[in-house]
Amino acid sequence: MGMGKEHAALFIKEGAIVYIADIDDISGKETAASLGDNAQFVHLDVTKEDQWQKAIEQITKEQGVINILVNSAGINVFKSLENTTQEEFMRTIEINQLSVFLGIKNSVALIEKSHSASIINISSIEGFEGSVGGYGYVSSKFAVRGLTKCAALEFADKHIRVNSVHPGDVITPMVTQATGEQKAAIEQFQQTIPMKRMADPKEISNLVLFLVSDDSSYSTGREFIADGGILA
């Protein structure tokens, strides 16, 4: 859902065959069906290596290669340090950080069969700065930057580029469906963004598309920010 769905829709528009993966089989299958014949759904808990292996086995049988991997699974929990449980912290780390490690590790053999491959890891502008209560989220988003750089160095000579994308605040269903005080708070918050608005998900997808295309053929191991000027 959200940005992941937008990435998939744009890639399909550009002619790609896309495998979308999630733990929610019902919504996943509905999303794949809505995107047309070039979208397929695979069940995947991104924190489980055996499920990554099973998904990759399916793609190997059906396609024989992966040209693009986009690691976009993520959750957030914002609480004070005292109120953040170890379980909440580790769950955030597993979904936001471990999933990226497992995704690259289990996909790279198939990615190496591509003549020009690209891996995109979705981080956040909170991979650059702290945030009140964001202990697990901020830690994981900083870590994605490091994972990206390590993989970029290891696979640079194999024609595999690895970059991270760092969105700021993006319009999501939660934002568009907000009412009352919540809507007022969101509108007030937007005024703190230099561009005075949140990003449309398509604006992030266009950046991801650029980074997986040959137009960015000399970019690897780098962070690409789309935040409306917040970090400036």
Short mmCIF file of C-alpha atoms in Angstrom, two decimals:
data_model
loop_
_atom_site.label_atom_id
_atom_site.label_comp_id
_atom_site.label_asym_id
_atom_site.label_seq_id
_atom_site.Cartn_x
_atom_site.Cartn_y
_atom_site.Cartn_z
CA MET A 1 0.00 0.00 0.00
CA GLY A 2 1.03 3.62 0.16
CA MET A 3 4.33 4.47 -1.51
CA GLY A 4 5.09 0.84 -2.33
CA LYS A 5 1.90 0.62 -4.38
CA GLU A 6 2.79 3.84 -6.20
CA HIS A 7 6.27 2.51 -7.02
CA ALA A 8 4.75 -0.70 -8.42
CA ALA A 9 2.18 1.15 -10.51
CA LEU A 10 4.79 3.44 -12.06
CA PHE A 11 7.19 0.59 -12.81
CA ILE A 12 4.41 -1.35 -14.53
CA LYS A 13 3.54 1.74 -16.57
CA GLU A 14 7.18 1.79 -17.70
CA GLY A 15 6.96 -1.86 -18.82
CA ALA A 16 8.25 -3.81 -15.83
CA ILE A 17 6.99 -7.10 -14.46
CA VAL A 18 6.54 -6.42 -10.75
CA TYR A 19 6.31 -8.78 -7.79
CA ILE A 20 4.72 -7.12 -4.80
CA ALA A 21 5.21 -8.75 -1.41
CA ASP A 22 3.44 -8.41 1.92
CA ILE A 23 2.09 -10.36 4.87
CA ASP A 24 -1.46 -9.24 4.03
CA ASP A 25 -2.52 -11.77 1.41
CA ILE A 26 -5.98 -10.35 0.80
CA SER A 27 -4.92 -6.75 0.23
CA GLY A 28 -1.81 -7.88 -1.63
CA LYS A 29 -3.77 -9.94 -4.11
CA GLU A 30 -6.30 -7.15 -4.56
CA THR A 31 -3.51 -4.68 -5.24
CA ALA A 32 -1.83 -6.98 -7.75
CA ALA A 33 -5.14 -7.52 -9.55
CA SER A 34 -5.75 -3.77 -9.72
CA LEU A 35 -2.32 -3.22 -11.30
CA GLY A 36 -2.93 -5.64 -14.19
CA ASP A 37 -1.30 -8.72 -15.67
CA ASN A 38 2.27 -7.54 -15.09
CA ALA A 39 1.80 -7.52 -11.30
CA GLN A 40 2.03 -10.62 -9.16
CA PHE A 41 1.69 -11.02 -5.43
CA VAL A 42 3.94 -13.17 -3.25
CA HIS A 43 3.41 -13.71 0.46
CA LEU A 44 6.39 -12.46 2.43
CA ASP A 45 7.17 -11.64 6.03
CA VAL A 46 10.25 -9.51 5.38
CA THR A 47 11.73 -10.44 8.77
CA LYS A 48 11.88 -14.17 7.97
CA GLU A 49 14.78 -15.47 5.86
CA ASP A 50 13.00 -18.68 4.91
CA GLN A 51 10.14 -16.66 3.44
CA TRP A 52 12.57 -14.52 1.42
CA GLN A 53 14.10 -17.73 0.09
CA LYS A 54 10.70 -19.10 -0.88
CA ALA A 55 9.74 -15.87 -2.67
CA ILE A 56 13.05 -15.81 -4.54
CA GLU A 57 12.59 -19.45 -5.57
CA GLN A 58 9.26 -18.53 -7.14
CA ILE A 59 10.74 -15.58 -9.02
CA THR A 60 13.67 -17.72 -10.17
CA LYS A 61 11.31 -20.30 -11.67
CA GLU A 62 9.10 -17.71 -13.32
CA GLN A 63 11.59 -15.04 -14.43
CA GLY A 64 15.14 -16.29 -13.93
CA VAL A 65 16.45 -12.83 -13.03
CA ILE A 66 15.80 -9.78 -10.88
CA ASN A 67 16.75 -6.42 -12.34
CA ILE A 68 15.39 -4.21 -9.58
CA LEU A 69 14.84 -4.67 -5.85
CA VAL A 70 13.00 -2.02 -3.82
CA ASN A 71 13.08 -2.56 -0.06
CA SER A 72 10.19 -0.46 1.22
CA ALA A 73 8.64 -2.26 4.20
CA GLY A 74 8.45 -0.09 7.28
CA ILE A 75 6.65 0.73 10.53
CA ASN A 76 7.10 3.43 13.14
CA VAL A 77 6.59 3.67 16.88
CA PHE A 78 7.10 7.02 18.60
CA LYS A 79 7.14 6.88 22.38
CA SER A 80 9.28 8.20 25.20
CA LEU A 81 12.30 6.09 26.08
CA GLU A 82 10.67 5.01 29.32
CA ASN A 83 7.52 3.82 27.54
CA THR A 84 9.20 2.09 24.59
CA THR A 85 9.32 -1.65 25.20
CA GLN A 86 12.11 -3.90 24.00
CA GLU A 87 9.57 -5.77 21.87
CA GLU A 88 8.46 -2.55 20.14
CA PHE A 89 12.04 -1.47 19.58
CA MET A 90 13.12 -4.81 18.13
CA ARG A 91 10.02 -5.18 15.97
CA THR A 92 10.78 -1.81 14.38
CA ILE A 93 14.41 -2.78 13.82
CA GLU A 94 13.39 -6.11 12.28
CA ILE A 95 10.90 -4.66 9.81
CA ASN A 96 12.81 -1.48 8.89
CA GLN A 97 16.41 -2.69 9.03
CA LEU A 98 16.71 -6.48 9.12
CA SER A 99 14.34 -6.70 6.14
CA VAL A 100 16.76 -4.70 4.00
CA PHE A 101 19.67 -6.96 4.94
CA LEU A 102 17.65 -10.11 4.25
CA GLY A 103 16.25 -8.73 1.01
CA ILE A 104 19.66 -7.95 -0.44
CA LYS A 105 21.30 -11.10 0.90
CA ASN A 106 18.70 -13.46 -0.55
CA SER A 107 18.13 -11.62 -3.83
CA VAL A 108 21.65 -10.77 -4.88
CA ALA A 109 22.48 -14.09 -6.59
CA LEU A 110 19.51 -13.57 -8.90
CA ILE A 111 20.26 -9.87 -9.27
CA GLU A 112 23.79 -10.70 -10.41
CA LYS A 113 22.28 -12.36 -13.49
CA SER A 114 21.12 -8.94 -14.67
CA HIS A 115 23.41 -6.90 -16.91
CA SER A 116 22.42 -3.67 -15.17
CA ALA A 117 20.71 -3.97 -11.80
CA SER A 118 19.64 -1.53 -9.13
CA ILE A 119 18.68 -1.87 -5.47
CA ILE A 120 16.75 0.90 -3.74
CA ASN A 121 16.39 0.98 0.02
CA ILE A 122 13.67 3.30 1.31
CA SER A 123 14.89 5.15 4.39
CA SER A 124 13.67 8.54 5.64
CA ILE A 125 14.92 12.03 6.36
CA GLU A 126 14.98 10.70 9.93
CA GLY A 127 17.97 8.69 8.81
CA PHE A 128 19.80 12.04 9.08
CA GLU A 129 18.47 13.56 12.29
CA GLY A 130 16.95 12.62 15.61
CA SER A 131 13.27 12.76 16.42
CA VAL A 132 11.54 12.86 19.79
CA GLY A 133 10.42 9.36 20.68
CA GLY A 134 11.77 7.78 17.51
CA TYR A 135 14.24 5.41 19.14
CA GLY A 136 13.61 2.36 16.98
CA TYR A 137 12.51 4.23 13.86
CA VAL A 138 15.40 6.68 13.71
CA SER A 139 17.94 3.99 14.60
CA SER A 140 16.68 1.77 11.80
CA LYS A 141 16.61 4.55 9.22
CA PHE A 142 20.19 5.57 10.02
CA ALA A 143 21.16 1.90 9.70
CA VAL A 144 19.64 1.60 6.24
CA ARG A 145 22.13 4.24 5.06
CA GLY A 146 25.00 2.10 6.33
CA LEU A 147 23.65 -1.11 4.82
CA THR A 148 23.25 0.68 1.51
CA LYS A 149 26.86 1.84 1.46
CA CYS A 150 28.25 -1.58 2.38
CA ALA A 151 26.28 -3.30 -0.38
CA ALA A 152 27.15 -0.60 -2.91
CA LEU A 153 30.86 -1.15 -2.31
CA GLU A 154 30.65 -4.93 -2.41
CA PHE A 155 28.66 -5.13 -5.64
CA ALA A 156 29.92 -2.10 -7.58
CA ASP A 157 32.11 -4.23 -9.85
CA LYS A 158 29.19 -6.55 -10.60
CA HIS A 159 27.11 -3.80 -12.24
CA ILE A 160 24.73 -3.62 -9.27
CA ARG A 161 24.00 -0.13 -7.98
CA VAL A 162 22.65 0.37 -4.46
CA ASN A 163 21.16 3.67 -3.27
CA SER A 164 18.87 4.87 -0.51
CA VAL A 165 15.88 7.19 -0.85
CA HIS A 166 14.94 9.51 2.01
CA PRO A 167 11.42 10.91 1.79
CA GLY A 168 10.14 13.66 4.01
CA ASP A 169 6.45 13.83 4.79
CA VAL A 170 4.28 12.17 2.18
CA ILE A 171 0.53 12.32 1.68
CA THR A 172 -0.87 8.96 2.75
CA PRO A 173 -4.42 7.66 3.30
CA MET A 174 -4.02 8.61 6.96
CA VAL A 175 -3.41 12.22 5.93
CA THR A 176 -6.14 12.45 3.31
CA GLN A 177 -8.73 10.91 5.65
CA ALA A 178 -7.89 13.14 8.61
CA THR A 179 -10.67 15.26 10.10
CA GLY A 180 -11.17 17.79 12.87
CA GLU A 181 -8.20 18.58 15.11
CA GLN A 182 -5.99 16.05 13.35
CA LYS A 183 -6.60 17.73 9.98
CA ALA A 184 -5.90 21.15 11.49
CA ALA A 185 -2.65 19.87 13.02
CA ILE A 186 -1.53 18.46 9.67
CA GLU A 187 -2.30 21.72 7.90
CA GLN A 188 -0.35 23.63 10.54
CA PHE A 189 2.56 21.23 10.22
CA GLN A 190 2.73 21.72 6.46
CA GLN A 191 3.49 25.38 7.04
CA THR A 192 6.79 24.35 8.66
CA ILE A 193 7.90 22.69 5.41
CA PRO A 194 9.80 25.17 3.22
CA MET A 195 7.71 24.19 0.19
CA LYS A 196 4.55 24.48 2.34
CA ARG A 197 3.19 21.09 1.36
CA MET A 198 3.72 17.36 1.75
CA ALA A 199 4.88 15.22 -1.15
CA ASP A 200 2.54 13.36 -3.41
CA PRO A 201 3.59 9.66 -3.37
CA LYS A 202 4.18 9.90 -7.12
CA GLU A 203 6.95 12.41 -6.48
CA ILE A 204 8.84 9.80 -4.47
CA SER A 205 8.11 7.11 -7.08
CA ASN A 206 9.55 9.31 -9.83
CA LEU A 207 12.79 9.57 -7.86
CA VAL A 208 12.91 5.80 -7.35
CA LEU A 209 12.29 5.28 -11.07
CA PHE A 210 15.16 7.62 -11.94
CA LEU A 211 17.51 5.75 -9.62
CA VAL A 212 16.73 2.34 -11.12
CA SER A 213 17.04 3.63 -14.69
CA ASP A 214 20.15 4.01 -16.79
CA ASP A 215 19.79 7.79 -16.41
CA SER A 216 21.46 7.41 -12.99
CA SER A 217 24.04 4.89 -14.16
CA TYR A 218 26.98 6.43 -12.24
CA SER A 219 25.20 6.82 -8.89
CA THR A 220 25.71 4.22 -6.20
CA GLY A 221 26.10 4.18 -2.44
CA ARG A 222 24.39 7.53 -2.09
CA GLU A 223 21.43 9.08 -0.28
CA PHE A 224 18.75 10.82 -2.32
CA ILE A 225 16.48 13.17 -0.42
CA ALA A 226 12.98 14.35 -1.32
CA ASP A 227 11.75 16.42 1.60
CA GLY A 228 10.52 19.77 0.34
CA GLY A 229 13.55 21.47 1.85
CA ILE A 230 13.21 20.31 5.47
CA LEU A 231 16.82 19.24 5.94
CA ALA A 232 18.07 22.44 4.34
#
